[in-house]
mmCIF file of C-alpha atoms in Angstrom:
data_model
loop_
_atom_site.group_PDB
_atom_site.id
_atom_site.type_symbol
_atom_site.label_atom_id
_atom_site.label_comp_id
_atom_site.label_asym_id
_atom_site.label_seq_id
_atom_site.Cartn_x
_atom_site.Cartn_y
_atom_site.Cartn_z
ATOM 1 C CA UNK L 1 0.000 0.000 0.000
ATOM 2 C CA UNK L 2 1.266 3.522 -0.771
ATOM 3 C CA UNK L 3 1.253 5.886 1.562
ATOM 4 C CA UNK L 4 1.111 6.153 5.554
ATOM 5 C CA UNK L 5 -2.054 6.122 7.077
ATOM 6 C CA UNK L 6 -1.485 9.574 8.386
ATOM 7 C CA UNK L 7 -0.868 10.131 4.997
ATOM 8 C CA UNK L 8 -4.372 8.560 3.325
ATOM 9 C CA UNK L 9 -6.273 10.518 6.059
ATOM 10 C CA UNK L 10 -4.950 13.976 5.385
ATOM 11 C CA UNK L 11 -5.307 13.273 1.667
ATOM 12 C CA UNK L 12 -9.454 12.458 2.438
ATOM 13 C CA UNK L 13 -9.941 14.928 4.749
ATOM 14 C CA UNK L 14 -8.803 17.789 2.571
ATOM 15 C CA UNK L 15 -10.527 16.079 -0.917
ATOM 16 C CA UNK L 16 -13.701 16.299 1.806
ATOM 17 C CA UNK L 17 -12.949 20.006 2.497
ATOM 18 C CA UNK L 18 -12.687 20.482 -0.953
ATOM 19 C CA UNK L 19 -15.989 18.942 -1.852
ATOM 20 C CA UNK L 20 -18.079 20.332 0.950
ATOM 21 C CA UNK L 21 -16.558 23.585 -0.099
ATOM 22 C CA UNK L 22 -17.460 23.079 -4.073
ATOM 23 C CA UNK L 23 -21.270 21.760 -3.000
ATOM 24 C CA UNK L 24 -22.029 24.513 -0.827
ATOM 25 C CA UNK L 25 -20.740 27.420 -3.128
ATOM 26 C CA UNK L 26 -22.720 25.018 -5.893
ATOM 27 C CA UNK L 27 -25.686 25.277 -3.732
ATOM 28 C CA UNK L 28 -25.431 29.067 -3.472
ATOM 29 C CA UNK L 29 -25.439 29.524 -7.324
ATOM 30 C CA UNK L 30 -28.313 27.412 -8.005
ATOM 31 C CA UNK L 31 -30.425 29.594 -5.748
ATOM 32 C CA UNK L 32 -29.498 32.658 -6.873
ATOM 33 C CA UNK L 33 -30.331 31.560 -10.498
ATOM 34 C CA UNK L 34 -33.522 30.298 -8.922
ATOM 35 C CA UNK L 35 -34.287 33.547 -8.059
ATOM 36 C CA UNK L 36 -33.002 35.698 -10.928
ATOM 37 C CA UNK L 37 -35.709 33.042 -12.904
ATOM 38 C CA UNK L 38 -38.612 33.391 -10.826
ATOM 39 C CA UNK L 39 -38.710 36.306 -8.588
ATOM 40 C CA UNK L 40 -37.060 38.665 -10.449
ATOM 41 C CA UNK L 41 -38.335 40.698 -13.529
ATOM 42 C CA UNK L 42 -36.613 42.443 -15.481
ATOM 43 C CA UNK L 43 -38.386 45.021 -18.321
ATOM 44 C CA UNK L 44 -37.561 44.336 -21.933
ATOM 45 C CA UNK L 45 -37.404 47.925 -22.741
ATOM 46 C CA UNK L 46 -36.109 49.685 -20.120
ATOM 47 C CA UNK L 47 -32.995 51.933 -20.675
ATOM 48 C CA UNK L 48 -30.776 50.744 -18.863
ATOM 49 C CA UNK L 49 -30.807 47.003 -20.226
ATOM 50 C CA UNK L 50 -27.495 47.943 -22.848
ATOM 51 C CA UNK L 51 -25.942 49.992 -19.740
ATOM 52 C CA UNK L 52 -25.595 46.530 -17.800
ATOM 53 C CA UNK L 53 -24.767 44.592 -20.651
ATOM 54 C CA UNK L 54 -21.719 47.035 -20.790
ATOM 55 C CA UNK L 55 -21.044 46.788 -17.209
ATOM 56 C CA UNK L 56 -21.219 43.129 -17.451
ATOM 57 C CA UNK L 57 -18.705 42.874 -20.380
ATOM 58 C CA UNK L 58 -16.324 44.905 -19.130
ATOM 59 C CA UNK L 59 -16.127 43.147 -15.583
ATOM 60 C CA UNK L 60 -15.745 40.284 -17.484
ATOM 61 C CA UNK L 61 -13.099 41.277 -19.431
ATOM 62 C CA UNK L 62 -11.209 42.771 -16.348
ATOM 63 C CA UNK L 63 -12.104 39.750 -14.122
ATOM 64 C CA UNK L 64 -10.551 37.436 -16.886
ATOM 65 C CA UNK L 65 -7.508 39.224 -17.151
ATOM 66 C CA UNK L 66 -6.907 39.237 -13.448
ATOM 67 C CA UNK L 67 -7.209 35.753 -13.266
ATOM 68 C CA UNK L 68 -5.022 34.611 -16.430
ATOM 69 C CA UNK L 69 -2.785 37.424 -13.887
ATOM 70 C CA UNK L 70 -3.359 35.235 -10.692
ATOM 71 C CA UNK L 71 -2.181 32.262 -13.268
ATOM 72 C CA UNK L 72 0.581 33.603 -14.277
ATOM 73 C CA UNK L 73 2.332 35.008 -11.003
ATOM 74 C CA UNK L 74 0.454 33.573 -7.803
ATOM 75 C CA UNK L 75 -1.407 29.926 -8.896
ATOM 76 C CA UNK L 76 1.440 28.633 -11.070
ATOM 77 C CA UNK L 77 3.337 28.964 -7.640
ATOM 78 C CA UNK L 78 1.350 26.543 -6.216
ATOM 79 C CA UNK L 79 0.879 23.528 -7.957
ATOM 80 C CA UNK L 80 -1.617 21.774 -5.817
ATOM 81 C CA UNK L 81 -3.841 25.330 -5.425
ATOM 82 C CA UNK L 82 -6.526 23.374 -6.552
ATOM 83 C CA UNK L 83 -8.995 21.321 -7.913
ATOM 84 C CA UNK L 84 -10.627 23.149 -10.619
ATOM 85 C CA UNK L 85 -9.156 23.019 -14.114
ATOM 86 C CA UNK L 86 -7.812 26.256 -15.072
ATOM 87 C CA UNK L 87 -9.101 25.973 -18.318
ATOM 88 C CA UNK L 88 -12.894 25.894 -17.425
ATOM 89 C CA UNK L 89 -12.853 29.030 -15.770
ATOM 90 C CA UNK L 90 -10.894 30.838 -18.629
ATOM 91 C CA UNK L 91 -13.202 29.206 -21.448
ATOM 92 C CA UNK L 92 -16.285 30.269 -18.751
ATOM 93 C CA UNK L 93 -15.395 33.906 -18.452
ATOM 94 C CA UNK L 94 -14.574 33.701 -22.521
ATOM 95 C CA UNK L 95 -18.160 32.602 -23.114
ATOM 96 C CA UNK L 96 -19.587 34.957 -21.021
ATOM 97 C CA UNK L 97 -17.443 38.027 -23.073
ATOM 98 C CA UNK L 98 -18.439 36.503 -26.153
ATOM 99 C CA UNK L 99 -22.019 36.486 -25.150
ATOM 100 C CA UNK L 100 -22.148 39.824 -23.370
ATOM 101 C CA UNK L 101 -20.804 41.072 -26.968
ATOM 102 C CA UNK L 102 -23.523 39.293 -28.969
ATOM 103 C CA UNK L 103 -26.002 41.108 -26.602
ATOM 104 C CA UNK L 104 -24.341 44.534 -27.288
ATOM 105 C CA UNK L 105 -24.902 44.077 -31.417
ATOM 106 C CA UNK L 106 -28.070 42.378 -31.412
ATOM 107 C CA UNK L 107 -29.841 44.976 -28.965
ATOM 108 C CA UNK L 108 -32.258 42.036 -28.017
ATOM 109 C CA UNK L 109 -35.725 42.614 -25.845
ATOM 110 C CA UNK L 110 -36.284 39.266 -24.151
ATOM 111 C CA UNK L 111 -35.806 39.813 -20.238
ATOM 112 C CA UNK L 112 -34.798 35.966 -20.375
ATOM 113 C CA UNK L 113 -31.715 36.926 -22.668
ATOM 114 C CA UNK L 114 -30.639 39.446 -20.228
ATOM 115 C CA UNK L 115 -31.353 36.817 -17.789
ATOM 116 C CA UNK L 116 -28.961 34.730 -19.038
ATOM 117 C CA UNK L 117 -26.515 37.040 -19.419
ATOM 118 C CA UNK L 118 -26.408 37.958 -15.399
ATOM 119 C CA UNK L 119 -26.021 34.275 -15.175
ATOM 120 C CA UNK L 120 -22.863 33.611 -17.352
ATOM 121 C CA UNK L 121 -21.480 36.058 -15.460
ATOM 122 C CA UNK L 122 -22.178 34.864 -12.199
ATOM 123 C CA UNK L 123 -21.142 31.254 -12.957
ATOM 124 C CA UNK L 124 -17.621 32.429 -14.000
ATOM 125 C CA UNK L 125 -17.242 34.711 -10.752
ATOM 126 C CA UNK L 126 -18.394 31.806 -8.411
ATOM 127 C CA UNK L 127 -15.339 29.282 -10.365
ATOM 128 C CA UNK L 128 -12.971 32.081 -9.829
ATOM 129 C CA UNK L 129 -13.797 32.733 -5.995
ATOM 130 C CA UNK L 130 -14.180 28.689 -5.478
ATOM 131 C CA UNK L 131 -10.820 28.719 -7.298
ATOM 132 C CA UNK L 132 -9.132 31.325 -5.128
ATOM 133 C CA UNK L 133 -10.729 30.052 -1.843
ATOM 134 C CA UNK L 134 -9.119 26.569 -2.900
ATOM 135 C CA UNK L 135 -5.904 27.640 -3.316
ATOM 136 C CA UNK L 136 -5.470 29.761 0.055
ATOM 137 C CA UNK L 137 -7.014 26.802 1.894
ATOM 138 C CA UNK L 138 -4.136 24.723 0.186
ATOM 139 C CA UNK L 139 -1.575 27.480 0.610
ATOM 140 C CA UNK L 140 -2.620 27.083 4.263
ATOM 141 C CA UNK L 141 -2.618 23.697 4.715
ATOM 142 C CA UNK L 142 0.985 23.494 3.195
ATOM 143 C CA UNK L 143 2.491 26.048 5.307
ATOM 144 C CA UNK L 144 0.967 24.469 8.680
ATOM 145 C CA UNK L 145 2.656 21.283 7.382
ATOM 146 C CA UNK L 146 6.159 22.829 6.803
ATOM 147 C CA UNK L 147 5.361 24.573 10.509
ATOM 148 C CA UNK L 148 4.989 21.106 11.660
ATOM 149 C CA UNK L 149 7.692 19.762 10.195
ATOM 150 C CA UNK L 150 9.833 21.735 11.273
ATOM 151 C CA UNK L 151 8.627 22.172 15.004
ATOM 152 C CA UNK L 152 9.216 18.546 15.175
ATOM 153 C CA UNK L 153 12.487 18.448 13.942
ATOM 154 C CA UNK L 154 13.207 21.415 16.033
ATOM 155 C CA UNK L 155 12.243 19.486 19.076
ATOM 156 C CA UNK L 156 13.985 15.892 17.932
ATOM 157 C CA UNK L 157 17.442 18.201 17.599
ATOM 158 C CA UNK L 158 16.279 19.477 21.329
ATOM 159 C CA UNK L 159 15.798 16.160 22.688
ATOM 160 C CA UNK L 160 19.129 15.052 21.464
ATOM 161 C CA UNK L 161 21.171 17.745 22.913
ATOM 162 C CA UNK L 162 19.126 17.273 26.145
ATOM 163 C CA UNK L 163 20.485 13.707 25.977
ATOM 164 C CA UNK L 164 23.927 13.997 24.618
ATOM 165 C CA UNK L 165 24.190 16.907 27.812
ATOM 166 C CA UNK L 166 23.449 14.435 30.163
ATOM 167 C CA UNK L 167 25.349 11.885 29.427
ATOM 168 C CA UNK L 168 28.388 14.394 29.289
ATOM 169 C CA UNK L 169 27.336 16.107 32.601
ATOM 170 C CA UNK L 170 27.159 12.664 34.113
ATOM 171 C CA UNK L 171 30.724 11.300 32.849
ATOM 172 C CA UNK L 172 32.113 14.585 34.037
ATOM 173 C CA UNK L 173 30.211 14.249 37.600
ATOM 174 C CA UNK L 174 31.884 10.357 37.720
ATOM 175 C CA UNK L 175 35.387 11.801 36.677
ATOM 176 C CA UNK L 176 35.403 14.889 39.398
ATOM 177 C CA UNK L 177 34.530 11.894 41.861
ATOM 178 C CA UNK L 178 37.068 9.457 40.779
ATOM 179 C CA UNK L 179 39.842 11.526 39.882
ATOM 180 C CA UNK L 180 40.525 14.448 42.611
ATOM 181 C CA UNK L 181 42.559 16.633 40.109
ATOM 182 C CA UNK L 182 39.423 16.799 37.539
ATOM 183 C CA UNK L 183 37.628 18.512 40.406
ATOM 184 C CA UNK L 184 40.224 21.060 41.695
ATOM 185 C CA UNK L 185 41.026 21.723 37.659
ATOM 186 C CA UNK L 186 36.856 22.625 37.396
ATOM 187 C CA UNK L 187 36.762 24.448 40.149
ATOM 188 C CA UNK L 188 40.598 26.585 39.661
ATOM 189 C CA UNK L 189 39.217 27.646 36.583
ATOM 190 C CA UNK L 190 35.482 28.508 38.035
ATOM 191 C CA UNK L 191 33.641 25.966 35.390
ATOM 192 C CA UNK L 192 31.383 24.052 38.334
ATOM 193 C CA UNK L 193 28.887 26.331 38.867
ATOM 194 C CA UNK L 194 28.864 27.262 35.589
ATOM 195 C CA UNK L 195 28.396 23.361 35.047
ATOM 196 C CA UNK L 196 25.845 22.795 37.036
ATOM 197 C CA UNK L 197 24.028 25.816 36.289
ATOM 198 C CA UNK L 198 23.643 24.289 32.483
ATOM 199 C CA UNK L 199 23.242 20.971 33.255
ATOM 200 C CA UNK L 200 20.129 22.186 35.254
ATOM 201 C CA UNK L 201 18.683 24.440 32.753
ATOM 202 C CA UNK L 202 19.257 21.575 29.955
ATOM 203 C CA UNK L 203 17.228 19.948 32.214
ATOM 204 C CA UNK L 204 14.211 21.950 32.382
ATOM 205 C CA UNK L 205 13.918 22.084 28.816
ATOM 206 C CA UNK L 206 11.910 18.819 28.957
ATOM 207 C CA UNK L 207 9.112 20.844 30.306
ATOM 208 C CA UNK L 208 9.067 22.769 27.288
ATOM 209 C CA UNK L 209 5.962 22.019 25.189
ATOM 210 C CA UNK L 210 7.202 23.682 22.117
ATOM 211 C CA UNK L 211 10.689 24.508 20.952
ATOM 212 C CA UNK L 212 12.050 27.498 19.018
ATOM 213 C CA UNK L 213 15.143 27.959 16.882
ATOM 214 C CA UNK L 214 16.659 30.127 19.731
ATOM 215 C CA UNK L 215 16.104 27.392 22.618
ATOM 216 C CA UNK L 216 17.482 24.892 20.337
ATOM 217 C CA UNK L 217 20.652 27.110 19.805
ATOM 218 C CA UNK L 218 20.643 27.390 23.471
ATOM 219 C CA UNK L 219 20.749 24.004 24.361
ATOM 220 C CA UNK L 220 23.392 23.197 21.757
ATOM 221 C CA UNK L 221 25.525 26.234 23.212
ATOM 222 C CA UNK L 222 25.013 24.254 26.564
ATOM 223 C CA UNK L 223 26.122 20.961 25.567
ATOM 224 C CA UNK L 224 29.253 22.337 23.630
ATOM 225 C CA UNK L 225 30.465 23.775 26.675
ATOM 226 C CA UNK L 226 29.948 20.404 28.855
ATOM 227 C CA UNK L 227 32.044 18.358 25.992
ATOM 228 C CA UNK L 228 34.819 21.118 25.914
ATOM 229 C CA UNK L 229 35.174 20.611 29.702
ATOM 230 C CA UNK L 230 34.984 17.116 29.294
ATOM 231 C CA UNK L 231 38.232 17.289 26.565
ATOM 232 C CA UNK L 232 39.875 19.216 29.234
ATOM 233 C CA UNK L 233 39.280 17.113 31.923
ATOM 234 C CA UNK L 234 40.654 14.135 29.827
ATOM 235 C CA UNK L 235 43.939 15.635 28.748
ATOM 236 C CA UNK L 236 44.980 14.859 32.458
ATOM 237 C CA UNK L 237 47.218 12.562 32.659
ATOM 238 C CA UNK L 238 46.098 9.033 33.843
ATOM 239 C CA UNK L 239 42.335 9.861 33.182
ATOM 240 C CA UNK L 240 40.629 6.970 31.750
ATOM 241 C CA UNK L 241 37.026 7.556 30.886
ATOM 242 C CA UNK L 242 34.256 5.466 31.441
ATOM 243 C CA UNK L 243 33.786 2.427 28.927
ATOM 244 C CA UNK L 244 29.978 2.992 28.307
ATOM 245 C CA UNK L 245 31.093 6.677 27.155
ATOM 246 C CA UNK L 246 34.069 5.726 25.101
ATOM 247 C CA UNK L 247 32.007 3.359 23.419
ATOM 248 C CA UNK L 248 29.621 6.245 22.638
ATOM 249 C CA UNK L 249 32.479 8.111 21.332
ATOM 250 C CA UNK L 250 33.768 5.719 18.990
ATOM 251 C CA UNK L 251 30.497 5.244 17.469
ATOM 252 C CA UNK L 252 29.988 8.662 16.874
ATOM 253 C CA UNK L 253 33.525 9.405 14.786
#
């Protein structure tokens, strides 16, 4: 099977979204053609009738170009923007220009006509906005994934330094107790409280529900001062470090 789980059910959920979305604004539409058709009248010769039909053409026009715009320099950016073909709405909004002209020259006097006309232009307008909402709700969805991503591997690199601190902190707590010259060396040069103080505060990041860039530098600013005083501690001579931790070394080169 392709795919996680995880996977499969983010896919379905937002294909749901997507069709909920598409229904709903489909929905919309159908009424208000519903009632352009039956509750609203509209005189064959009134004056304004070629006024509209101008109005109606140009928005078109401008709408059209906008979105072969939005194509061109925002969409293309985002390949999975979404769902509708781009080449319904363009051959919608073309239809509706070519049929908005038509009216112009004919100078027709059927209120259906004109009707019809209010329609093409609405069914356009609705692809475009469906269109647009689509692709911000993908834009969205995409950027709360990368903010995932990278919160969790923000808080993996956390986790690790929070480890690898420890286990340094503890080697160097075994060595100052083993070997008396480790101590008075950490403590001539005033490095234990500054130890401890960092060990502690490593520490405490486990209580941290979410991690930043600058706590993650923090902790690794941490740790490289515990395994610099850990190389100083070992160029004594005669210290011998513990065989779990040399192990741990060795692996690591």
């Amino acid at each position: 099977m392709k795919g996680s789980r995880a996977e499969r059910h983010r896919v379905r959920r937002k294909n749901d979204s997507d069709v909920s979305r598409f229904w709903f604004m489909g929905l919309l539409f159908s009424l208000l053609v519903l009632s352009f058709e039956f509750f609203i009248e509209i005189p064959a010769d009134a004056d304004w009738l070629q006024e509209m039909e101008m109005a109606l053409f140009s928005a078109s026009f401008t709408l059209l170009a906008f979105y072969l715009l939005g194509l061109t320099f925002v969409f293309s950016r985002q390949q999975g923007a979404g769902a509708v073909n781009h080449q319904v709405i363009i051959y919608a909004w073309l239809g509706a220009i070519l049929f908005h002209l038509f009216l112009l020259i004919s100078n027709l006097s059927n209120q259906h006509v004109y009707k019809a006309g209010i329609i093409l232009f609405l069914g356009p307008l609705f692809l475009t906005v469906y269109h647009f909402i689509t692709y911000l709700s993908a834009l969205r969805a995409q950027r709360e994934e990368e903010e995932a991503a990278t919160y969790a591997s923000l808080e993996r690199m956390a986790y690790q330094m929070i480890l690898e601190g420890s286990k340094v902190y503890a080697e160097l707590t075994r060595l100052k107790t083993t070997y008396p010259e480790v101590e008075q060396m950490i403590k001539a040069n005033d490095f234990h409280e500054k130890m401890e103080r960092y060990a502690f505060e490593m520490q405490q990041y486990l209580q941290v529900k979410q991690f930043e860039r600058k706590d993650v530098e923090l902790l690794e600013g941490h740790y490289y001062f515990l395994e610099n005083l850990l190389y100083l501690a070992k160029q004594h001579p005669g210290i011998m470090e513990s065989r779990v931790f040399a192990h741990r070394v060795d692996n690591s080169l």
